Coordinates of C-alpha atoms in Angstrom, one line a residue:
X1 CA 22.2 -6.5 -18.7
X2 CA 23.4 -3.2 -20.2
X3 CA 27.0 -2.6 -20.5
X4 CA 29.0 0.3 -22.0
X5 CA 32.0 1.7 -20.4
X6 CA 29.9 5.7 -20.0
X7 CA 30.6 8.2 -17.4
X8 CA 33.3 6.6 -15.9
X9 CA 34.8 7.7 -13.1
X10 CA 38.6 8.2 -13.2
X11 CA 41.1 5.3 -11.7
X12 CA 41.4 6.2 -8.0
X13 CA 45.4 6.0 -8.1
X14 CA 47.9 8.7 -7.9
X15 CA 49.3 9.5 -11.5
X16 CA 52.6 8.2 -11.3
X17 CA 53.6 10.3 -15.2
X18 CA 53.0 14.1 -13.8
X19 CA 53.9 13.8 -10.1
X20 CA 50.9 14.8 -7.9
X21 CA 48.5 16.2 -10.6
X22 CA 44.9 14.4 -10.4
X23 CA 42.8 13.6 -12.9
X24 CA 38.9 15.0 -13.0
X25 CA 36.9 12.5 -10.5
X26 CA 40.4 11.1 -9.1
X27 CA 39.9 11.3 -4.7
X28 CA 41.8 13.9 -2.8
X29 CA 45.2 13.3 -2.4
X30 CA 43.8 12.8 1.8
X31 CA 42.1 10.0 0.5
X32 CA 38.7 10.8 1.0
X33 CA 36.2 10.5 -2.1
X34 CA 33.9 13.4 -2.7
X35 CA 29.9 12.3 -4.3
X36 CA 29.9 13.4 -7.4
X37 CA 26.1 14.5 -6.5
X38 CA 27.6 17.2 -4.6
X39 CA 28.4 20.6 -5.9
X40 CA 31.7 21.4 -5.4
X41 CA 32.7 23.0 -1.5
X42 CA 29.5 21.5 0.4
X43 CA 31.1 19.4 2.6
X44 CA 29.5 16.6 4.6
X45 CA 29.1 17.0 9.0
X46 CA 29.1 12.6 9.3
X47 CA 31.9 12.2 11.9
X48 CA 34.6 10.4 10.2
X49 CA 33.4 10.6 6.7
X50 CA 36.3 12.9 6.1
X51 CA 36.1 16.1 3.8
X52 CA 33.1 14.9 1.2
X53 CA 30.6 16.9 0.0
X54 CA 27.0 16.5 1.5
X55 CA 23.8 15.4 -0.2
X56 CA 21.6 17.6 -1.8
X57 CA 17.5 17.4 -1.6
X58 CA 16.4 14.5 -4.4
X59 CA 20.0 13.1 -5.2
X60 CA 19.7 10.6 -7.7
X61 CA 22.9 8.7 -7.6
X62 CA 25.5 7.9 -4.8
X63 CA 28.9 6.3 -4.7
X64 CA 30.6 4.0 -2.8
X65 CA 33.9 2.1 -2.2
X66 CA 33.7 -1.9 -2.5
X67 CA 35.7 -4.6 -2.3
X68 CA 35.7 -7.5 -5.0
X69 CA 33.9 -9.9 -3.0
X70 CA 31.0 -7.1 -2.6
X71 CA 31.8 -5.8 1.0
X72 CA 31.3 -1.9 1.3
X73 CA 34.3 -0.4 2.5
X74 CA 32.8 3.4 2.3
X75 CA 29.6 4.8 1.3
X76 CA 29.1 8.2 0.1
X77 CA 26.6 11.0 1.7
X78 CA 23.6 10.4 -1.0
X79 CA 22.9 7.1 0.0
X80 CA 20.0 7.7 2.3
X81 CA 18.5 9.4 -0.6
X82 CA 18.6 7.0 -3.0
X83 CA 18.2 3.4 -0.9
X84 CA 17.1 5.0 2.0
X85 CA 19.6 3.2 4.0
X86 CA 22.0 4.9 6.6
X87 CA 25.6 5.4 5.6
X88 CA 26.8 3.8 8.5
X89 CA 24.5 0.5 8.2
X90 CA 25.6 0.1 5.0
X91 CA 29.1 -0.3 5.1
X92 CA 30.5 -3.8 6.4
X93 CA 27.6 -4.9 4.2
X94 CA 27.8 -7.4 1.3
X95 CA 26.6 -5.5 -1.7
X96 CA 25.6 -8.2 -3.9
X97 CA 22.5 -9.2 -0.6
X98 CA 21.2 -6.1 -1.9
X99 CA 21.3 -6.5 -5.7
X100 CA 18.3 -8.5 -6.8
X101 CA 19.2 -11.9 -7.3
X102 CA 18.7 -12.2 -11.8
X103 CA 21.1 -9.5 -11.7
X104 CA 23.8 -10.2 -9.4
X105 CA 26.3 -12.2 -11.8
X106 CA 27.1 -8.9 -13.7
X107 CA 27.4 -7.2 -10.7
X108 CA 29.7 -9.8 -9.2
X109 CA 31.5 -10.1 -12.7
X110 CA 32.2 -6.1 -12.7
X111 CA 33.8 -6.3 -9.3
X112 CA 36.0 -9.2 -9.7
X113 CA 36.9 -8.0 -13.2
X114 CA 35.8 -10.6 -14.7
X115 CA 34.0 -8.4 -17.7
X116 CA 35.8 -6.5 -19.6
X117 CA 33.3 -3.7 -19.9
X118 CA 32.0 -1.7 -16.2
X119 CA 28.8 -0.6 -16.6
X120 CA 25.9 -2.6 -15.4
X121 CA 22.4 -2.0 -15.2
X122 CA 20.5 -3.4 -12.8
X123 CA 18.0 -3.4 -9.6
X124 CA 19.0 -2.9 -6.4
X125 CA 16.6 -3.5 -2.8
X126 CA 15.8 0.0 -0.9
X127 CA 15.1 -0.2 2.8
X128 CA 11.6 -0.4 1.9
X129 CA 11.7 -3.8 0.4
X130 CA 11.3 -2.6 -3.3
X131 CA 13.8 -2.4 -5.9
X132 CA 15.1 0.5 -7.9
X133 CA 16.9 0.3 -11.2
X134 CA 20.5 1.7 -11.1
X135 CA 23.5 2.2 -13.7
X136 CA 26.9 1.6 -11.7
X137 CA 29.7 2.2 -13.0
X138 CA 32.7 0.6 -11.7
X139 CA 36.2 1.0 -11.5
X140 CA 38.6 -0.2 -13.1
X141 CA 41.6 -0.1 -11.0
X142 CA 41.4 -0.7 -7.2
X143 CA 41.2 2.3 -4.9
X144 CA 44.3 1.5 -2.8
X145 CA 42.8 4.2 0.2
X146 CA 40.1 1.4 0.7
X147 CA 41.3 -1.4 -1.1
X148 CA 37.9 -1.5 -3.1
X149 CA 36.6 -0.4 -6.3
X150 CA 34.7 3.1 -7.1
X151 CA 31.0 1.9 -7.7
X152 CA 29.1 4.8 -8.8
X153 CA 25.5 4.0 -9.1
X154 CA 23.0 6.3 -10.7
X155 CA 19.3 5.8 -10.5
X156 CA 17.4 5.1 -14.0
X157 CA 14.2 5.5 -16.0
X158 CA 13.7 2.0 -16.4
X159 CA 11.3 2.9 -19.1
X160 CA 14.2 4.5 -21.1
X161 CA 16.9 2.2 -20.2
X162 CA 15.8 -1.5 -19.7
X163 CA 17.6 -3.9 -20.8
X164 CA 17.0 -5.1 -24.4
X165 CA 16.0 -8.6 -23.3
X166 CA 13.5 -7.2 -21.2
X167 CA 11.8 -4.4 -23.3
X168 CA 11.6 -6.7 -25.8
X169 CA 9.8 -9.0 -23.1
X170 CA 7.1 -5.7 -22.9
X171 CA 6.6 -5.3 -26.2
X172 CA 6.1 -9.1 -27.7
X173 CA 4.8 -10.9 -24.4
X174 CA 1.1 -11.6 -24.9
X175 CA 0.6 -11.0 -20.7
X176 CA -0.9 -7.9 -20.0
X177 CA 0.9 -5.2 -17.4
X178 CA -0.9 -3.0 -16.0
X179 CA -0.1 0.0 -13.1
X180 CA -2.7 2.2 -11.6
X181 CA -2.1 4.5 -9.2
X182 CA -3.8 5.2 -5.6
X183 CA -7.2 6.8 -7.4
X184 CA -7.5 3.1 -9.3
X185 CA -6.9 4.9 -12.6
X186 CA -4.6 3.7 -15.2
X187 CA -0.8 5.0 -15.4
X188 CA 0.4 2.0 -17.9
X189 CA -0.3 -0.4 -20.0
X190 CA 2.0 -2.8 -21.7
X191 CA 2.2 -2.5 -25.7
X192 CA 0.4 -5.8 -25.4
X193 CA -2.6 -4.2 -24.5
X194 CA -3.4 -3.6 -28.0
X195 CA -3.1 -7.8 -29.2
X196 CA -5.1 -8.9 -26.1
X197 CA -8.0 -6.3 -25.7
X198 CA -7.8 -4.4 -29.3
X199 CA -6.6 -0.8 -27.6
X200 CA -4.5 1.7 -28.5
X201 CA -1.7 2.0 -26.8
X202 CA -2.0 4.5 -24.3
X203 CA -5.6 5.3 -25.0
X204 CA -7.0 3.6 -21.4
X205 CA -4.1 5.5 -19.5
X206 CA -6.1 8.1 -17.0
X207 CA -9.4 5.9 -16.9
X208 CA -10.3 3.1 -14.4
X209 CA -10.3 -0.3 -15.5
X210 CA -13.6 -1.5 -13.5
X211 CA -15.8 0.6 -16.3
X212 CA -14.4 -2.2 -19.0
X213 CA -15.2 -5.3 -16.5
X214 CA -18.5 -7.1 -17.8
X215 CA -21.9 -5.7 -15.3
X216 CA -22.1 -9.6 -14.0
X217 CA -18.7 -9.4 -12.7
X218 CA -18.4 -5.9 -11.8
X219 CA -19.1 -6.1 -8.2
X220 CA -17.0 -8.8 -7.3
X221 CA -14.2 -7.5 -9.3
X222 CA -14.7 -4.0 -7.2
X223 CA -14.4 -5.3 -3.8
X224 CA -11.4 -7.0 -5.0
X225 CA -9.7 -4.3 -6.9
X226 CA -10.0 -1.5 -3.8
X227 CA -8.8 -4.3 -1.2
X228 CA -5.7 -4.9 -3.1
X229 CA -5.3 -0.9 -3.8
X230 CA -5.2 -0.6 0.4
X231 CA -4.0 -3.6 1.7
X232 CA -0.7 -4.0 0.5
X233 CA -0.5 -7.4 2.0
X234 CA -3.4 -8.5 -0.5
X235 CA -2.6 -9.9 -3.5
X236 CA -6.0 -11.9 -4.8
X237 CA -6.4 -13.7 -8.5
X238 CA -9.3 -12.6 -10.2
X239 CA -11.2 -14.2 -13.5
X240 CA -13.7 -11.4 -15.1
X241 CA -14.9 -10.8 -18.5
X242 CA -13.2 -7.9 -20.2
X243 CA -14.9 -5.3 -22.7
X244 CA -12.6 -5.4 -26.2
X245 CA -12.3 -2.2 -28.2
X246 CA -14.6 -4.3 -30.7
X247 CA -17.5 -4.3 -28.3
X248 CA -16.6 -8.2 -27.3
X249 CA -15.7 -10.2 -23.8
X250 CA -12.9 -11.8 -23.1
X251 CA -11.5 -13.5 -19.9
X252 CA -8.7 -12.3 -17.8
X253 CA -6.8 -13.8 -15.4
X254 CA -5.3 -11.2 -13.5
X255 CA -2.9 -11.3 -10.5
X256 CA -2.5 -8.2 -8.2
X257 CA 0.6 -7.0 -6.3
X258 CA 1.0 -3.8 -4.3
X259 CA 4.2 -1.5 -5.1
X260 CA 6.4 0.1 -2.7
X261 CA 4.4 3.4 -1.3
X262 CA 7.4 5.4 -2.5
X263 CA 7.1 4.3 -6.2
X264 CA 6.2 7.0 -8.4
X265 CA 5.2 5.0 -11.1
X266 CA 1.4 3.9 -9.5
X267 CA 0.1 1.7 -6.4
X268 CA -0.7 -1.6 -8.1
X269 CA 0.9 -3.8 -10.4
X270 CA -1.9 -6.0 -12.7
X271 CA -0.5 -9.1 -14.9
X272 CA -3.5 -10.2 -17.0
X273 CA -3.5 -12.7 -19.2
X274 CA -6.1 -14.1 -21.5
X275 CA -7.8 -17.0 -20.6
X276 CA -11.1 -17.8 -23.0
X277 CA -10.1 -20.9 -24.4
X278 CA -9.5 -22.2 -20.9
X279 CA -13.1 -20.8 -19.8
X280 CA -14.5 -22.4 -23.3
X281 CA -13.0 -26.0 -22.7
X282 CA -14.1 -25.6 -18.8
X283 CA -17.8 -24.7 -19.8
X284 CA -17.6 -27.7 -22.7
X285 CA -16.8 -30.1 -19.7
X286 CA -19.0 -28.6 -17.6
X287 CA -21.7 -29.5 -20.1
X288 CA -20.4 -32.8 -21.0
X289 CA -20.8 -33.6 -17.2
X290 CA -24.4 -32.4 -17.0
X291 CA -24.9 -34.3 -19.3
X292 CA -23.4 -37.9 -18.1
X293 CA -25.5 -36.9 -15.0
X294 CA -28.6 -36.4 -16.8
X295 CA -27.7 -39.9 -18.6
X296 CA -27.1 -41.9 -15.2
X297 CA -30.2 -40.1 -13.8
X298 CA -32.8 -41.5 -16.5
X299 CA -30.7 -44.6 -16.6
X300 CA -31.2 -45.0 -12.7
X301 CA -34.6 -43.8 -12.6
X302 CA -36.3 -44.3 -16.2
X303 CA -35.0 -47.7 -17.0
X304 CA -36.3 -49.3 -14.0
X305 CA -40.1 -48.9 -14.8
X306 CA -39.3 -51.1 -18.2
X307 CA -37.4 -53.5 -16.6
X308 CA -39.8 -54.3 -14.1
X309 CA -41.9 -55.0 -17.0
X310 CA -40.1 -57.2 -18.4
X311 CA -40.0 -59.3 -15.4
X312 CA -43.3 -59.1 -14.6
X313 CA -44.2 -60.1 -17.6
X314 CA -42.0 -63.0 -18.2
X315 CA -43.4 -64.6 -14.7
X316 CA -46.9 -64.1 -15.9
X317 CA -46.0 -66.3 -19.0
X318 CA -44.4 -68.6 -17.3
X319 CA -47.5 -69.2 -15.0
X320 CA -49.8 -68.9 -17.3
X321 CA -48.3 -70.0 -20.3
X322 CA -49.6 -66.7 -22.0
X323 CA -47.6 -65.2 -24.6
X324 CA -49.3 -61.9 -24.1
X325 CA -47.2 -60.7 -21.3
X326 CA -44.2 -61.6 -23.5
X327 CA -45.7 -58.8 -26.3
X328 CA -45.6 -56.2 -23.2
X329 CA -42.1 -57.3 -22.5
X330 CA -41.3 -57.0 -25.8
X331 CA -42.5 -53.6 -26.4
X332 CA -40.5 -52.7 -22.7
X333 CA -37.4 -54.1 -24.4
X334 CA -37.7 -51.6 -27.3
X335 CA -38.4 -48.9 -24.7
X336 CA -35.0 -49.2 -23.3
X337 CA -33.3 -49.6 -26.4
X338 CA -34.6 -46.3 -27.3
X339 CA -33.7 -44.7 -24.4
X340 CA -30.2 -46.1 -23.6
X341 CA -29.5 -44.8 -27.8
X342 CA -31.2 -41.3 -27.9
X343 CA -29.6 -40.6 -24.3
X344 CA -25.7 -42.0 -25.5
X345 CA -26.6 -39.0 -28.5
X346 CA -27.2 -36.8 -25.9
X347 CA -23.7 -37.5 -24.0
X348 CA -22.4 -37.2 -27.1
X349 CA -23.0 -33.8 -28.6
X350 CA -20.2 -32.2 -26.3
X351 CA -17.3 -33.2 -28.2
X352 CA -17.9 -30.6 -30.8
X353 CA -18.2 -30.4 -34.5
X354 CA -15.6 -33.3 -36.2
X355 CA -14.2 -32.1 -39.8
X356 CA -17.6 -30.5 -40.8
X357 CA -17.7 -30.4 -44.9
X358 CA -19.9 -28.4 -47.8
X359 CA -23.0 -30.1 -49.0
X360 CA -26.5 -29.5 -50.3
X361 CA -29.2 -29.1 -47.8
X362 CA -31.6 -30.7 -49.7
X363 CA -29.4 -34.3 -49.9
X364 CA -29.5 -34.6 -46.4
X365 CA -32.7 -34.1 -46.3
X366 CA -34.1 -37.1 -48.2
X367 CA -31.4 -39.5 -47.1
X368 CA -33.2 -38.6 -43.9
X369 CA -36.1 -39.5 -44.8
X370 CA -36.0 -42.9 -46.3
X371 CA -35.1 -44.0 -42.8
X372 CA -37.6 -41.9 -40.7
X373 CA -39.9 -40.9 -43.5
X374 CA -43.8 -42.6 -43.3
X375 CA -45.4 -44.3 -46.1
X376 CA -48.3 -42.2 -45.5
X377 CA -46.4 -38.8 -45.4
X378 CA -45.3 -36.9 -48.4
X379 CA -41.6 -35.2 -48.3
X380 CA -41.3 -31.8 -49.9
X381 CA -38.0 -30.2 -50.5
X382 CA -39.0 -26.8 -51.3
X383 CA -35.1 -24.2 -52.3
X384 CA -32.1 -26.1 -51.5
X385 CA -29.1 -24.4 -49.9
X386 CA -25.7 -25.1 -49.3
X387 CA -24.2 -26.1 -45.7
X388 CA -21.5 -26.5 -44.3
X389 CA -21.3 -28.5 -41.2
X390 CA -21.7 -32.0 -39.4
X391 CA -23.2 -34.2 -42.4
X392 CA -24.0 -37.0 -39.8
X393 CA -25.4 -35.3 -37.3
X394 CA -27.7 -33.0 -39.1
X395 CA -29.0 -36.0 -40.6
X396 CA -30.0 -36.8 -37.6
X397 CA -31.7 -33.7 -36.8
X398 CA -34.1 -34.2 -40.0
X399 CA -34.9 -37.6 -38.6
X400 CA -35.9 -36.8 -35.2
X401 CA -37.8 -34.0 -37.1
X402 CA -39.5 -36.3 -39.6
X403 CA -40.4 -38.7 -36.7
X404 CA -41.5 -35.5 -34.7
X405 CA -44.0 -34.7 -37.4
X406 CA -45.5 -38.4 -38.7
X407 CA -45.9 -39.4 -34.9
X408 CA -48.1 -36.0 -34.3
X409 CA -50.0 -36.5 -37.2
X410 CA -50.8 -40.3 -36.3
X411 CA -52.0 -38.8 -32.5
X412 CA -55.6 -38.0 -31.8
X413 CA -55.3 -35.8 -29.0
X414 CA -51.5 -35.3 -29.4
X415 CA -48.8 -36.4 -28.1
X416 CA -45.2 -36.6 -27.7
X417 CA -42.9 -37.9 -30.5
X418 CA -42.1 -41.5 -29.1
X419 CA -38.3 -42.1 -29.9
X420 CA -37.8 -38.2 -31.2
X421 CA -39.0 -35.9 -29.1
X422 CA -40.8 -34.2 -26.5
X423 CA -43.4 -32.5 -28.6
X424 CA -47.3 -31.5 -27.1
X425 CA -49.7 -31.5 -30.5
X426 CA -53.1 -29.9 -30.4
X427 CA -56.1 -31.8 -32.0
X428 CA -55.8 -31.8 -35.6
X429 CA -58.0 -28.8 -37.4
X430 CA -56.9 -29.2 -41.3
X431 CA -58.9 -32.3 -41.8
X432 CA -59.6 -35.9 -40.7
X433 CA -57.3 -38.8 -39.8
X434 CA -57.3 -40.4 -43.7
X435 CA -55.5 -36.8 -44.7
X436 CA -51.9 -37.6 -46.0
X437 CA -48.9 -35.4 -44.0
X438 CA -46.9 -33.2 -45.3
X439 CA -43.4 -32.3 -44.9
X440 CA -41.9 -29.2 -46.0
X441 CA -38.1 -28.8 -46.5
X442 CA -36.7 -25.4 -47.9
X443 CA -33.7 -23.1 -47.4
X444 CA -34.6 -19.7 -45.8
X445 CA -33.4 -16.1 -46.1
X446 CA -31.6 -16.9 -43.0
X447 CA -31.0 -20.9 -42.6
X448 CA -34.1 -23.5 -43.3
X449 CA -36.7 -24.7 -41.7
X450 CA -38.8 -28.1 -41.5
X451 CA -42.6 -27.7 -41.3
X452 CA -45.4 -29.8 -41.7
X453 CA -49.4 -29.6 -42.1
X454 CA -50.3 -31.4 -39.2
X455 CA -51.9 -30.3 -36.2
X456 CA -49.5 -28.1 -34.7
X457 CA -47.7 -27.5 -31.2
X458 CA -50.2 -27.0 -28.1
X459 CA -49.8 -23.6 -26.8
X460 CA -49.1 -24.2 -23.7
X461 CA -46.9 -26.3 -24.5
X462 CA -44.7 -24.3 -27.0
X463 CA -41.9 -23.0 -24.1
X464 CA -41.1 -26.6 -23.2
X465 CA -40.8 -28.6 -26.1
X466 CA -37.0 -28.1 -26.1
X467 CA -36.8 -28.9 -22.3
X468 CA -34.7 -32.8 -21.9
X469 CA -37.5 -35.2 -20.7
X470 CA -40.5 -33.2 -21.8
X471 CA -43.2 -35.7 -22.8
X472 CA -47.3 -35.7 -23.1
X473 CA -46.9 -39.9 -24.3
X474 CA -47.3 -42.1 -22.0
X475 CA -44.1 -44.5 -24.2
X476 CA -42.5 -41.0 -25.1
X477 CA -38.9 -40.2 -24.2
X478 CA -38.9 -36.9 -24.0
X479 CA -35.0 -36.6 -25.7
X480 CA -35.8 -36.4 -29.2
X481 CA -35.9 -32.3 -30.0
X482 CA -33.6 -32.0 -27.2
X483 CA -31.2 -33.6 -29.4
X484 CA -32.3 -31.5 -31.9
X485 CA -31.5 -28.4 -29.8
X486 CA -28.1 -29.7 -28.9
X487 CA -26.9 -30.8 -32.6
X488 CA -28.0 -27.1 -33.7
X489 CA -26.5 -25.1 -31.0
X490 CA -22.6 -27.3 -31.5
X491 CA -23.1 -25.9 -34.7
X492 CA -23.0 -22.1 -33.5
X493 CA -26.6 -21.8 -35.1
X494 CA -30.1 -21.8 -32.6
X495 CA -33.4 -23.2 -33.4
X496 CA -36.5 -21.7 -32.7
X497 CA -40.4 -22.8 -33.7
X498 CA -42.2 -20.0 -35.9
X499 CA -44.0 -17.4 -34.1
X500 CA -41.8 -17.3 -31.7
X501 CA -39.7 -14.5 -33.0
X502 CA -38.9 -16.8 -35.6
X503 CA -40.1 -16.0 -38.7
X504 CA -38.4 -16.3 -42.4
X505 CA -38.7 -15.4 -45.4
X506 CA -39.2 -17.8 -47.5
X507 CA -38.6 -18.2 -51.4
X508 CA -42.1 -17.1 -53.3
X509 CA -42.4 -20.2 -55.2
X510 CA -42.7 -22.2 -51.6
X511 CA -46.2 -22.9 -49.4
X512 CA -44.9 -23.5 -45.8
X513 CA -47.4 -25.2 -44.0
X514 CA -49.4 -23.9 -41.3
X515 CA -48.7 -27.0 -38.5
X516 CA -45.7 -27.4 -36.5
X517 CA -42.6 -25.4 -38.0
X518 CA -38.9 -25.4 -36.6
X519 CA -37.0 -22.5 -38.0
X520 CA -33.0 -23.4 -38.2
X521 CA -31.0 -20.2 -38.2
X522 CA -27.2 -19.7 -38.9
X523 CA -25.0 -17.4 -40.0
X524 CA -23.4 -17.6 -43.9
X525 CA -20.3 -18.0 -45.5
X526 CA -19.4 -14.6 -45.3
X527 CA -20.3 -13.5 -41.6
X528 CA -18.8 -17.0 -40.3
X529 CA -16.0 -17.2 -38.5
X530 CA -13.2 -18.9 -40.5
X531 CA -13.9 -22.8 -40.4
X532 CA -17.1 -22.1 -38.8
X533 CA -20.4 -24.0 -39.9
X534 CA -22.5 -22.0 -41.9
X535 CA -26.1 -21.9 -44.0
X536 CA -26.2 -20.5 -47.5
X537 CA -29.3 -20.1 -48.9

């Protein structure tokens, strides 16, 4: 609310001091009240409006006699042009029904004098439904010819003359407002546009906002958009990617509403607001649920075949009193145990990277392989880097690597990785079975890799070794470089095998062998986000 005592219209009272002189804006001395719209002379042709001074063409302000509980005892010729109402409807009427609600205490305040100052700013309903902003003034003295107050009301550039507590609603508020007008082409933008999508202010005004929309949501956006730009009964909630002026998405929520076909202003209203980290944590669930369903599904379905092992083989021992079967139960047992753990790191990866820390690449590397290292494999850590990260988990990552790599090299014909992985290896063409493995560990112009100089992925297999439940071993799980894949990715970083667009540079001094050979590529400290895991090599 607005209030400073301007343009106020003189006290509709005789002048009791200089007999019957009138001041400027005092009514006749018949008692009529002239529109202060009206040029002097015009007079208005209303039966029983008395001798007051007819509209002109595009009036912009109107007055009116009203008593303090808001009834309209008079209103003046200019009211059909500015609320579209007729004169006559409107008096008898309770002018408060027709101030919107947030701003009818002032209103009420200014006729009752209750405040002290009477000049309110506020909206009031045209016949049309809408509202238009208005700056009354009101009297302060009671017209005794109508027992009211003199309301003059004058229509507003609400863009000039909103409240305070509103503008300042416009210009910190992170929601987004948006008019266009009937061609679907901006009119305004809210000064927020420029902290939610990057943009000057004003710099979108004229252009249609469907060329920003992402090319996967275009369409549906469209259809949308022009149904709520001609049906002014629609009002639909859309969720759309948004271009930035950085060349980035973001999602918008954004509700439509249609304005009054008389509003010069535009044809629809847009509130957007941005909703990405709501998007992010529904896609993180999303995946953690996948996931849980992929776990129950192999836990249904897998970990039957084992089990019915096991009891098979425990009746056989009992009839026979064979401890054979009871080896092949054994081996079951450890089938399950490796699936049930592998799959619960799997369910696990979606909660995200917790507290990642700085440490050397090349640390991780060997703790990881004294637990999933072979005796008959040789580790290499070729140029160390540092990382930061998930310590834990890329550990893991090494070991299902390591275990990846020692399993191939051990397989004839090739096979998958047994508790790592779902790996396809191609008959060994570097030498014979006696030849030692090698593992090579080394930082990369871009991340690091892991390699080794066994016999390689199978071609036809290299599009699937990622893939959850890929296996070529008859006790393989399938999981192993799955989990691999998913550690990686939470980092914000992709793995990728060489050859397959995937190939580094690597420091001089370092042979990468020419077997199977997972490239790890992230971004470093400089291009990550702030926080963010990152390789520096």
């Amino acid at each position: 609310m607005t209030l400073r005592p301007t343009d106020r219209p003189a006290a509709a009272t005789p002048d009791t001091r200089d007999g019957d002189r009138r001041e400027s804006g005092d009514p006749p001395a018949d008692g009529s009240v002239r529109d202060p719209t009206v040029p002097e002379g015009e007079t208005d042709a209303d039966e029983g409006a008395g001798p007051v001074a007819s509209p002109v063409a595009g009036a912009d302000r109107f007055v009116a006699a009203v008593a303090v509980d808001g009834e309209v005892l008079f209103a003046g010729p200019s009211v059909p042009a500015v609320l579209g109402v007729e004169r006559a409807a409107l008096v008898g009427e309770n002018l408060l029904d027709r101030v919107h609600p947030n701003d009818r205490e002032p209103v009420s305040d200014a006729l009752s004098a209750v405040a002290t100052d009477r000049v309110v700013t506020h909206r009031i309903r045209r016949a049309n439904g809408g509202f238009v902003w208005v700056e009354s003034v009101v009297d302060e003295e009671l017209a005794p010819e109508f027992g009211g107050r003199v309301v003059t009301a004058r229509r507003v550039d609400s863009e000039a003359t909103f409240p305070e507590r509103f503008r300042e609603f416009l210009e910190y508020g992170t929601d987004l407002v948006t008019v266009v007008d009937a061609d679907g082409r901006v009119r305004y933008e809210s000064p927020s546009v420029e902290e939610v999508l990057g943009y000057e202010r004003g710099s979108t005004v004229g252009r249609s906002p469907l060329g920003y929309v992402h090319p996967d949501d275009r369409e549906r956006v469209t259809e949308r958009f022009y149904r709520a730009l001609n049906d002014p009964d629609a009002t639909p909630t859309m969720e759309y990617r948004y271009r930035t002026a950085d060349g980035d998405w973001v999602w918008l929520e954004s509700r439509t509403r249609s304005l009054p076909a008389d509003t010069a202003v535009g044809r629809l209203l847009i509130n957007s607001r941005d909703v990405s980290e709501r998007k992010a944590r529904e896609r993180r669930l999303t995946d953690r649920n996948e996931r849980l369903d992929r776990f129950a599904s192999i836990v249904s379905h897998d970990l039957r075949n084992p089990l019915s092992v096991i009891r098979a083989s425990m009746e056989m021992a009992k009839l026979k009193g064979d401890t054979e079967p009871l080896e092949r139960g054994e081996r079951a047992a450890d089938r399950i145990d490796q699936l049930v753990s592998e799959l619960l790191t799997l369910a696990r990866q979606g909660s995200g990277i917790d507290e990642p820390t700085e440490f050397a690449l090349g640390g991780v590397a060997r703790e990881a392989w004294e637990t999933a290292g072979s005796a008959d494999a040789t580790l290499v850590v070729g140029a160390d880097a540092r990382v930061r990260g998930d310590r834990g988990r890329l550990r893991q990552v090494f070991e299902n690597l390591y275990r990846n790599a020692t399993e191939h090299a051990a397989s004839d014909a090739g096979a998958d990785s047994g508790p790592t992985g779902a790996d396809a290896a191609a008959p060994s063409t570097d030498g014979g079975e006696d030849d030692p493995l090698t593992v090579v560990v080394t930082a990369t112009d871009g991340g690091f890799l892991v390699a080794d100089d066994g016999p390689g992925i199978d071609p036809t297999h290299r599009e699937a070794v990622f893939d959850p439940g890929f296996t070529t071993r008859e006790d393989g799980t399938g999981y192993g470089l799955d989990i691999v894949r998913e550690v990686v990715e939470s980092h914000g970083w992709t793995v990728e095998l060489r050859g397959d667009g995937a190939d580094p540079t690597c420091p001089d001094a370092v042979t990468v062998p020419d077997g199977a050979c997972f490239v790890v590529s992230g971004p470093g400290p400089d291009a990550a986000e702030s926080g963010a895991p990152w390789i520096d090599g």
